[in-house]
PDB file of C-alpha atoms in Angstrom:
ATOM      1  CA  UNK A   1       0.000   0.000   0.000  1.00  0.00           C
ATOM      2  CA  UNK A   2       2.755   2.155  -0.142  1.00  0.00           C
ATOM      3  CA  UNK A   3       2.026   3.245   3.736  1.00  0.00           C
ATOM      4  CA  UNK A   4      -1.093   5.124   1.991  1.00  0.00           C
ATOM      5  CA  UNK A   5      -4.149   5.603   4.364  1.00  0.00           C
ATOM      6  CA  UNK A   6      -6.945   5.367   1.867  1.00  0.00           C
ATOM      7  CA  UNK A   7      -9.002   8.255   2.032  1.00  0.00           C
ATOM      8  CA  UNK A   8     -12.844   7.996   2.705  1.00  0.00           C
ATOM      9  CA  UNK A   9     -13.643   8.294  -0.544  1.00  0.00           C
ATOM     10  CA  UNK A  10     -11.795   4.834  -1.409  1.00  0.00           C
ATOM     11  CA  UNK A  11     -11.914   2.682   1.312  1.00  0.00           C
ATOM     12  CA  UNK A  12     -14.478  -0.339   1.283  1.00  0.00           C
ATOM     13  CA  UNK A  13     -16.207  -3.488   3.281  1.00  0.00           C
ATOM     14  CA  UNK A  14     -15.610  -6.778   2.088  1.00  0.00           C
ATOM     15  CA  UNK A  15     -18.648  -8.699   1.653  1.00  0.00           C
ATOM     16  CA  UNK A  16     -17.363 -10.951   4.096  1.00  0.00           C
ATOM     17  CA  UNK A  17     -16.966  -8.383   6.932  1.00  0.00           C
ATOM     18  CA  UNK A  18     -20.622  -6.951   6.029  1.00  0.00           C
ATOM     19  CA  UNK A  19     -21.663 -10.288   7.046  1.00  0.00           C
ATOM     20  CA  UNK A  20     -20.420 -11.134   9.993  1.00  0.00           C
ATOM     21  CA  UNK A  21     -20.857  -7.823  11.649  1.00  0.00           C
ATOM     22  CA  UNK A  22     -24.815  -7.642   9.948  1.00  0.00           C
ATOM     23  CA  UNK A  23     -25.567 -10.923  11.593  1.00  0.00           C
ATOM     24  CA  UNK A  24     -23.692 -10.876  14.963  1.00  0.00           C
ATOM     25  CA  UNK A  25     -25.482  -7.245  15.580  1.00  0.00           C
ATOM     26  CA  UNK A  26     -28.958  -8.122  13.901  1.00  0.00           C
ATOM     27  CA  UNK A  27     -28.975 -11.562  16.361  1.00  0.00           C
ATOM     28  CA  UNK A  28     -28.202  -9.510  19.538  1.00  0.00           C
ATOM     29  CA  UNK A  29     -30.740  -6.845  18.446  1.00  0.00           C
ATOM     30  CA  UNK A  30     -33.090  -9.578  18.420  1.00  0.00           C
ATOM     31  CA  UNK A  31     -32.300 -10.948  21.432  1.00  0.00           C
ATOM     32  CA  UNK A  32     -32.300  -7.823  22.908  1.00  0.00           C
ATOM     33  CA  UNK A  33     -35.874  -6.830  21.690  1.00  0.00           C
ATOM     34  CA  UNK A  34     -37.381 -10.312  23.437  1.00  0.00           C
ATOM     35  CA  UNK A  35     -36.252  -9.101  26.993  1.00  0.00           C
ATOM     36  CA  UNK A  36     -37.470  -5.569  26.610  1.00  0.00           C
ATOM     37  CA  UNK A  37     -40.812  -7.352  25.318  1.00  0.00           C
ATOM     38  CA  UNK A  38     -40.708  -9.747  28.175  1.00  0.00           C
ATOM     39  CA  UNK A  39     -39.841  -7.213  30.782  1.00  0.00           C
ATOM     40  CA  UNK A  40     -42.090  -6.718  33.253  1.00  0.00           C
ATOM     41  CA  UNK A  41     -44.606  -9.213  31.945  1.00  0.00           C
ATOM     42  CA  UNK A  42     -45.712 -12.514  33.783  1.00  0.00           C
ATOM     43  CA  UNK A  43     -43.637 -11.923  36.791  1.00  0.00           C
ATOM     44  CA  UNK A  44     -40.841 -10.824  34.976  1.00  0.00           C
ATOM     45  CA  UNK A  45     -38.627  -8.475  36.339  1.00  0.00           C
ATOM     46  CA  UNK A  46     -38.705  -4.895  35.358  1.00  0.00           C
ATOM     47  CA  UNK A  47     -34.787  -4.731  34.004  1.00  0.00           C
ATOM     48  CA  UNK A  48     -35.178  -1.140  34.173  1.00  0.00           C
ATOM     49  CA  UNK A  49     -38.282  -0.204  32.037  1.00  0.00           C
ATOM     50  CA  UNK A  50     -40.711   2.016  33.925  1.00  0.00           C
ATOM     51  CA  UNK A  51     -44.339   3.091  32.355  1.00  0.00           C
ATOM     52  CA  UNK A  52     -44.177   6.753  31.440  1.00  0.00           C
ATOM     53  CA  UNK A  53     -47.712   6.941  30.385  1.00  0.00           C
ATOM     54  CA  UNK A  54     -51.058   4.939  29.272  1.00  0.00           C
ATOM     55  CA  UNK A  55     -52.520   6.912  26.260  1.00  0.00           C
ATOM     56  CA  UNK A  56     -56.540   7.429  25.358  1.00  0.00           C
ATOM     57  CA  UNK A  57     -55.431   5.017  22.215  1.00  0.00           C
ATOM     58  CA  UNK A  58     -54.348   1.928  24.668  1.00  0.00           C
ATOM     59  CA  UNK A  59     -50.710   2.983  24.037  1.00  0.00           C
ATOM     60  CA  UNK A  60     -48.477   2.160  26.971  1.00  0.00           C
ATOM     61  CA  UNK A  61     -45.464   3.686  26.511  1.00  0.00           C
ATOM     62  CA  UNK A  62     -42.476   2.935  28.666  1.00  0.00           C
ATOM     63  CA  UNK A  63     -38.835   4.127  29.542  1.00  0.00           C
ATOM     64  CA  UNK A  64     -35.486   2.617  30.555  1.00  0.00           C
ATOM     65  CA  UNK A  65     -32.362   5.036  31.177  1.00  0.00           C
ATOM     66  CA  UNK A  66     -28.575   3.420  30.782  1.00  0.00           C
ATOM     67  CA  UNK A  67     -26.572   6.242  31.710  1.00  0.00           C
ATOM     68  CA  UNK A  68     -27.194   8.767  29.208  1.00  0.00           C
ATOM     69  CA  UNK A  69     -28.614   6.737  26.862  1.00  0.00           C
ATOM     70  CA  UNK A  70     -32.783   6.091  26.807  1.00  0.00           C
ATOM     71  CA  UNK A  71     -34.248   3.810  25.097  1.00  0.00           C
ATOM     72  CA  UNK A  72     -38.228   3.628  24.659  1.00  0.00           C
ATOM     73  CA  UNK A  73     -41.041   1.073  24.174  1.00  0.00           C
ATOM     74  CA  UNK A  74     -44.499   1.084  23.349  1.00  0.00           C
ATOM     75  CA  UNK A  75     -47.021  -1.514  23.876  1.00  0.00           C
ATOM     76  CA  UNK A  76     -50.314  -2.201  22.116  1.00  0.00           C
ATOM     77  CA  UNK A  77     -53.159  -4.791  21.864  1.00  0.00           C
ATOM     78  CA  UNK A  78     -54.482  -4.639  18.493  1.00  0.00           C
ATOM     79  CA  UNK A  79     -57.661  -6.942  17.779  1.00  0.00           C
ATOM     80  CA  UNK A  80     -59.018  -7.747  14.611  1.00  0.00           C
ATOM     81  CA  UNK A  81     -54.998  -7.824  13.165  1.00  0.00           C
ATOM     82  CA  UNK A  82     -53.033 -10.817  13.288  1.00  0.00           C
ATOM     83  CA  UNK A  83     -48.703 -10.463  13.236  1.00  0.00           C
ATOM     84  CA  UNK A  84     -48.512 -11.722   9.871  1.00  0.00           C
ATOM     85  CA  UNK A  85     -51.277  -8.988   8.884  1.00  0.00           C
ATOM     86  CA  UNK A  86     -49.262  -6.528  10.999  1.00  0.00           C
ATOM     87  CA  UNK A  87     -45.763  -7.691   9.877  1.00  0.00           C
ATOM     88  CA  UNK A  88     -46.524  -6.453   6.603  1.00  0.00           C
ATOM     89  CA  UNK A  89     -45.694  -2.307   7.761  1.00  0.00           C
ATOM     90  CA  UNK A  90     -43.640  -3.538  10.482  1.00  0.00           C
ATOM     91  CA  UNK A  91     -40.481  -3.112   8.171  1.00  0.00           C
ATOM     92  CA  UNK A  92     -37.694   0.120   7.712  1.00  0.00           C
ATOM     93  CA  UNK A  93     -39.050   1.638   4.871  1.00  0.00           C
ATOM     94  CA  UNK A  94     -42.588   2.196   6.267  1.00  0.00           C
ATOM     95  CA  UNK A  95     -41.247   3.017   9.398  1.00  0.00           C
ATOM     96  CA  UNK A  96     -39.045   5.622   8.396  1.00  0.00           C
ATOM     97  CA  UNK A  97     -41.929   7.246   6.239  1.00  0.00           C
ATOM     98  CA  UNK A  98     -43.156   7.733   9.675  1.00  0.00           C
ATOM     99  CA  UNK A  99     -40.109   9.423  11.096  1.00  0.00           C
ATOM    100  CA  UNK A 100     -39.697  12.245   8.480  1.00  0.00           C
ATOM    101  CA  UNK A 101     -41.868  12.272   4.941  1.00  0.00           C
ATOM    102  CA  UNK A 102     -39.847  13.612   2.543  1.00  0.00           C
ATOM    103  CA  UNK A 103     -38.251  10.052   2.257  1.00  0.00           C
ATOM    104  CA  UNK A 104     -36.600  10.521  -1.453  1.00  0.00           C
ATOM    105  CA  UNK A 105     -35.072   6.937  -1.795  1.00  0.00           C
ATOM    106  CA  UNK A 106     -35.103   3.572  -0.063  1.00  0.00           C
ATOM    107  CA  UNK A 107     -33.214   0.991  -1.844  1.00  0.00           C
ATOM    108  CA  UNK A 108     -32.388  -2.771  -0.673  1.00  0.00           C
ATOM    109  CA  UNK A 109     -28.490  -2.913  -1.700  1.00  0.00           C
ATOM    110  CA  UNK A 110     -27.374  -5.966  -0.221  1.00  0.00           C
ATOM    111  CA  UNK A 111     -29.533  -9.342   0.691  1.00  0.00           C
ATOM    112  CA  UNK A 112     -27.547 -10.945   3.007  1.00  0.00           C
ATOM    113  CA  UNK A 113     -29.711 -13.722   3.962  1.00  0.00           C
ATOM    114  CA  UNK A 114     -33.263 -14.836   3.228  1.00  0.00           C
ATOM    115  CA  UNK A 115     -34.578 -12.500   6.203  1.00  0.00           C
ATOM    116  CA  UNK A 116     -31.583 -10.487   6.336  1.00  0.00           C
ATOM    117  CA  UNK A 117     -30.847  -7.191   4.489  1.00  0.00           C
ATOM    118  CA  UNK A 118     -29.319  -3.853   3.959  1.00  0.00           C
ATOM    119  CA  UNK A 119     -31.126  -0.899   3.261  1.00  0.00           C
ATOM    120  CA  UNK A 120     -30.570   2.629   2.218  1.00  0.00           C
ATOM    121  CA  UNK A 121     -32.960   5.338   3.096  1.00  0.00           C
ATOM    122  CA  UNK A 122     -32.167   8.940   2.144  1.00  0.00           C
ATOM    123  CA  UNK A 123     -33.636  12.223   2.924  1.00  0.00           C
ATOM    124  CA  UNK A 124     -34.258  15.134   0.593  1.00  0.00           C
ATOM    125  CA  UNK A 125     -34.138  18.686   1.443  1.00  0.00           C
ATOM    126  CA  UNK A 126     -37.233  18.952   2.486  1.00  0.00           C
ATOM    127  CA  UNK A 127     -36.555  16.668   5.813  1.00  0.00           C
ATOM    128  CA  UNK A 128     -36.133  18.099   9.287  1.00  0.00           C
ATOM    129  CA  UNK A 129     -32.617  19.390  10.065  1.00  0.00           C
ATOM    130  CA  UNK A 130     -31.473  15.918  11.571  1.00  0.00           C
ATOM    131  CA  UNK A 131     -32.616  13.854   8.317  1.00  0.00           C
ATOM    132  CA  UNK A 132     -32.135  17.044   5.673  1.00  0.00           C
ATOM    133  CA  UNK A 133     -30.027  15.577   2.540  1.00  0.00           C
ATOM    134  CA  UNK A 134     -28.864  12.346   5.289  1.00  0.00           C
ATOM    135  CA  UNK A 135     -28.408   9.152   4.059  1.00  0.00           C
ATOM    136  CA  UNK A 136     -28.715   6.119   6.316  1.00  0.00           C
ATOM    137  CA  UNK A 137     -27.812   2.676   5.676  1.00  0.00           C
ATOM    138  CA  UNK A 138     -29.512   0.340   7.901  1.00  0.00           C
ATOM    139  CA  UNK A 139     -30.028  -3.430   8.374  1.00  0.00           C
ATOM    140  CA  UNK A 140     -33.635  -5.315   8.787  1.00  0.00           C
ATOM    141  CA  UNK A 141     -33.656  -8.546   9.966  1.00  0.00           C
ATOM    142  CA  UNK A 142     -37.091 -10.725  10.566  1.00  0.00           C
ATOM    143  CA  UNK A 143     -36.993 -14.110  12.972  1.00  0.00           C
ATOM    144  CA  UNK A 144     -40.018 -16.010  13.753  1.00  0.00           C
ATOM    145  CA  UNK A 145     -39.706 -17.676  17.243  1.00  0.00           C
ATOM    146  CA  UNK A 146     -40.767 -21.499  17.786  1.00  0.00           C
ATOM    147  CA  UNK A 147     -43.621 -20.346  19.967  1.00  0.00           C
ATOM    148  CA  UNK A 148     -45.041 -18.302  16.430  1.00  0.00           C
ATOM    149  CA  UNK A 149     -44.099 -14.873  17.929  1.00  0.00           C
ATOM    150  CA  UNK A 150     -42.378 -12.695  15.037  1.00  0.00           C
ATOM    151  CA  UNK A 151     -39.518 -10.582  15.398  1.00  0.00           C
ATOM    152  CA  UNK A 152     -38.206  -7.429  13.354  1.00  0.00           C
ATOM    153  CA  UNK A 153     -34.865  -5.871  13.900  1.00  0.00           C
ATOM    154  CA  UNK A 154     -33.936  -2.552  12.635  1.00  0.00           C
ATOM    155  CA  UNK A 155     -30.525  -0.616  12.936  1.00  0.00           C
ATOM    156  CA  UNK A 156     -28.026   1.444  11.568  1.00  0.00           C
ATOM    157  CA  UNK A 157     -24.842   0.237  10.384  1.00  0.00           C
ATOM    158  CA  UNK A 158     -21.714   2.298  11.899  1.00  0.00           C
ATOM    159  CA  UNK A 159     -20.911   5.382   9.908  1.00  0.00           C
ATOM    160  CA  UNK A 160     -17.535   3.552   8.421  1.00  0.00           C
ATOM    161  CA  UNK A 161     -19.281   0.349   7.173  1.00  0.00           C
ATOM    162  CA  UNK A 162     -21.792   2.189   5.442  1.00  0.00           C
ATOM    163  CA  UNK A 163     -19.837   4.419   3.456  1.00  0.00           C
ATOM    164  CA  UNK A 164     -17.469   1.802   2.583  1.00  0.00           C
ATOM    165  CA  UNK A 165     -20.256  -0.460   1.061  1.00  0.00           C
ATOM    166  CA  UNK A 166     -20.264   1.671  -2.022  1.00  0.00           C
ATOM    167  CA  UNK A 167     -16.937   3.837  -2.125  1.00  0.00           C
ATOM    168  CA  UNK A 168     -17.177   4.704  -5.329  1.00  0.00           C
ATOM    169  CA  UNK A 169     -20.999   5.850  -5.375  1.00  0.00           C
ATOM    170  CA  UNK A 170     -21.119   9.813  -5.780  1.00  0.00           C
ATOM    171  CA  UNK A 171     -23.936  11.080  -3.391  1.00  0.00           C
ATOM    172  CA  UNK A 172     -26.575  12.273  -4.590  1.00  0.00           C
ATOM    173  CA  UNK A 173     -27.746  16.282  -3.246  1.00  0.00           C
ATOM    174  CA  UNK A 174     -24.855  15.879  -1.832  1.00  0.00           C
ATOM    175  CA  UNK A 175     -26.389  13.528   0.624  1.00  0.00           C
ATOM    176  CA  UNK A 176     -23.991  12.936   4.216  1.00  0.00           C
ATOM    177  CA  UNK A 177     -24.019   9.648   5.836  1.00  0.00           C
ATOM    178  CA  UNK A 178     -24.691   9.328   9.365  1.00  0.00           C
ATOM    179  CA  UNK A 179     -24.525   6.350  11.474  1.00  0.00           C
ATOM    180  CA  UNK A 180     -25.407   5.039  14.954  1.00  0.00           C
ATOM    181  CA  UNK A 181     -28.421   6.655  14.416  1.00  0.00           C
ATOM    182  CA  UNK A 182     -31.174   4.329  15.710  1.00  0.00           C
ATOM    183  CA  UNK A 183     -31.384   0.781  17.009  1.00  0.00           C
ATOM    184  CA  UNK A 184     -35.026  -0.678  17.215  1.00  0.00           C
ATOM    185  CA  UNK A 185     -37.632  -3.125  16.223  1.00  0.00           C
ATOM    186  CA  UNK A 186     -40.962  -4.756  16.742  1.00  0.00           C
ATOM    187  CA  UNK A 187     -42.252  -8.121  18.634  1.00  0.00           C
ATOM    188  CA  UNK A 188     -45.453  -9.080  17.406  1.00  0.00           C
ATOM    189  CA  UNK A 189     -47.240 -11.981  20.009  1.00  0.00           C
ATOM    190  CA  UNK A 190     -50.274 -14.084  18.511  1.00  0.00           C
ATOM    191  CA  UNK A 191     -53.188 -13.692  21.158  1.00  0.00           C
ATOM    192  CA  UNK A 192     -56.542 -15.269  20.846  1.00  0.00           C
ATOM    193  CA  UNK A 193     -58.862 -14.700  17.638  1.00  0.00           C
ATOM    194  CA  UNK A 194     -56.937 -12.554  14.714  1.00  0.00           C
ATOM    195  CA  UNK A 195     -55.852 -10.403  17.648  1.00  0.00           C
ATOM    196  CA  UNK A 196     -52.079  -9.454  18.166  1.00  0.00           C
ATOM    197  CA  UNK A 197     -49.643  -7.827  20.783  1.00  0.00           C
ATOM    198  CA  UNK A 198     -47.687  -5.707  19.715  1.00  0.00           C
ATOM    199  CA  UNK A 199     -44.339  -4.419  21.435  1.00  0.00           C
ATOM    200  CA  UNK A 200     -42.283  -1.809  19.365  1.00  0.00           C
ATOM    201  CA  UNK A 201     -39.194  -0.990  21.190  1.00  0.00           C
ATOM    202  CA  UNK A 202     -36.296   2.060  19.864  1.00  0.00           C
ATOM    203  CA  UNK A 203     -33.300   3.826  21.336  1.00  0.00           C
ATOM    204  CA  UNK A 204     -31.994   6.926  18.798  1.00  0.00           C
ATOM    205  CA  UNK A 205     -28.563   7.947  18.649  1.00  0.00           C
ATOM    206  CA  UNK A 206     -27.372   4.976  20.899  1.00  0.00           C
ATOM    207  CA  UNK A 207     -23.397   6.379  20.453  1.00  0.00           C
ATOM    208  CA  UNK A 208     -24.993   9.644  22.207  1.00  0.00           C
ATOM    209  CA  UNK A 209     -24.024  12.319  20.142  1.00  0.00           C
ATOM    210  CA  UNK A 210     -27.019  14.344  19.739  1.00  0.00           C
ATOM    211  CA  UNK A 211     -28.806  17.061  22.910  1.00  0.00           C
ATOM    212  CA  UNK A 212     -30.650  14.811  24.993  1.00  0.00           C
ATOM    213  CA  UNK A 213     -33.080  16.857  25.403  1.00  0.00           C
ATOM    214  CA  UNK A 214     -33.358  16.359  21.459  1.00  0.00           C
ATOM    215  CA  UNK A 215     -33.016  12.843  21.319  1.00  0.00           C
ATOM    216  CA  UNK A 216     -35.812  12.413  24.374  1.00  0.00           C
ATOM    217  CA  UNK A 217     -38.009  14.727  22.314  1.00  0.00           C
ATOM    218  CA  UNK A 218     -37.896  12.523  19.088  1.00  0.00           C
ATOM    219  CA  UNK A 219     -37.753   9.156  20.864  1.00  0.00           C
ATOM    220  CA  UNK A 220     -41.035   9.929  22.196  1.00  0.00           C
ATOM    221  CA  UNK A 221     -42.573  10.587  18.660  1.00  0.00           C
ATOM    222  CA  UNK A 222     -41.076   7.712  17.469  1.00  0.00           C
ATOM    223  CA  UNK A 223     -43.065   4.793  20.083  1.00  0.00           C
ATOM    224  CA  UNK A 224     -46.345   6.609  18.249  1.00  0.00           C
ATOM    225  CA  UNK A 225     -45.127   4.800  14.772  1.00  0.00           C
ATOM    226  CA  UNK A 226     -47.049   1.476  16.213  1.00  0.00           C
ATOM    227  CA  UNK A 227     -50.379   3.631  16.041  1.00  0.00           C
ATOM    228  CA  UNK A 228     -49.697   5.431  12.825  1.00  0.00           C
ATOM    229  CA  UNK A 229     -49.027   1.810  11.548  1.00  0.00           C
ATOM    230  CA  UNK A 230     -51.890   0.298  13.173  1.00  0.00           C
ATOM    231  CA  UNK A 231     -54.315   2.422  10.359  1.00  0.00           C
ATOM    232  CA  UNK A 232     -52.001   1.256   7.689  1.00  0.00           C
ATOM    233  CA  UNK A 233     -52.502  -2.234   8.392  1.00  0.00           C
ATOM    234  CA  UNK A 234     -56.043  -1.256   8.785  1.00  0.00           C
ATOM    235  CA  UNK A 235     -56.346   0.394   6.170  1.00  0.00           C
ATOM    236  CA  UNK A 236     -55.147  -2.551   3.849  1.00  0.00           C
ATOM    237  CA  UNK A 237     -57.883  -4.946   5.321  1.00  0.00           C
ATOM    238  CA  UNK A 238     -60.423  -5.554   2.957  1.00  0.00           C
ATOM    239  CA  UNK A 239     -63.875  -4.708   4.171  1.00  0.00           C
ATOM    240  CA  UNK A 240     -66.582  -7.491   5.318  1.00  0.00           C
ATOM    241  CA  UNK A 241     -68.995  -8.140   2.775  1.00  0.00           C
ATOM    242  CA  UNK A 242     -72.560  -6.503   3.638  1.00  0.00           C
ATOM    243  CA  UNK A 243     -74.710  -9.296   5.794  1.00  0.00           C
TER     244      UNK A 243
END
């Protein structure tokens, strides 16, 4: 190499390390969203999460503090919707069309298993300063349990990994990666009937580099997603057929 340090622009990820760190993270993000599901249910101890509030829409929304870091989770019972009904918006893409609108591209770029991938989502001018011309690359991984109970994982890959996927790639608007933004994900627990559970759990900026008070702010618009997806999935029923 010359004792070159390859500049930003052309350093890149072998497929090989995209894989083992996508899987290894995705598995313990999965693992991680069980407890916080579990947490405080069926004589389960707490592990930290404390109920901040019980919303008019059945929304319980809860709070656990590590340090500096918070992470959030809100809970609903949703009847008439099974998980596999549910499942269907429980993905990245919808949920980031949730977090900001002006959503201008999101792209799978890399399968890395049959319910593993990579996903870009980028953010036009338009977006809210902390999304304006960003670019996030961000994996989803989707598990179903041997008791039925379906698991999503979403997060963002570190800032390095992501650029390096596609070093050559010009960006478009000008377009800035950021990573570490957002670690989260839904459980989705079969009840009786076409009824569901449904347990969507998030922590933004987990390396801690935005204002608290900014991160608490948007954390707690971000446990409303599970209602705002709730009249997706709603919406997409068909109706009954008049008696």
């Amino acid at each position: 190499m010359n004792g070159v340090v390859p500049s930003s622009s052309s350093w890149s990820v072998s497929e090989e390390s995209l894989r083992r760190y996508v899987r290894f993270a995705s598995e313990s993000c999965i693992q991680e969203l069980l407890s916080s599901s579990e947490a405080g249910r069926f004589g389960n101890a707490s592990n930290g999460w404390k109920m901040v509030r019980h919303d008019s829409n059945g929304v319980e929304i809860s709070k656990r503090d590590s340090g500096s870091l918070h992470a959030f989770r809100s809970r609903r019972i949703l009847t008439s919707v099974s998980p596999e009904q549910f499942i269907t918006v429980a993905n990245a893409i919808d949920a980031a069309k949730q977090w900001e609108g002006d959503l201008v591209e999101a792209t799978h770029i890399r399968e890395i298993d049959e319910n593993l991938s990579v996903i870009r989502l980028r953010f036009g001018e338009n977006s809210k300063p902390l999304f304006r011309n960003r670019e996030f690359i961000v994996y989803e991984r989707r598990e179903t349990m041997q008791d039925g109970t379906l698991v999503v994982a979403v997060a963002s890959l570190p800032k390095e990994m992501a650029e390096g996927l596609e070093p050559t790639k010009k960006k478009k608007n000008n377009s800035i990666i950021r990573g570490f933004l957002v670690e989260s994900g839904w459980v989705l627990e079969k009840l009786e009937d076409t009824s569901c559970m449904i347990t969507y759990v998030v922590q933004l900026d987990p390396a801690g580099w935005l204002p608290k008070c900014f991160v608490n702010r948007l954390n707690t618009k971000l446990v409303m997603i599970i209602d705002n997806l709730r009249k997706l999935v709603q919406a997409s029923l068909p109706s009954l057929p008049p008696p």
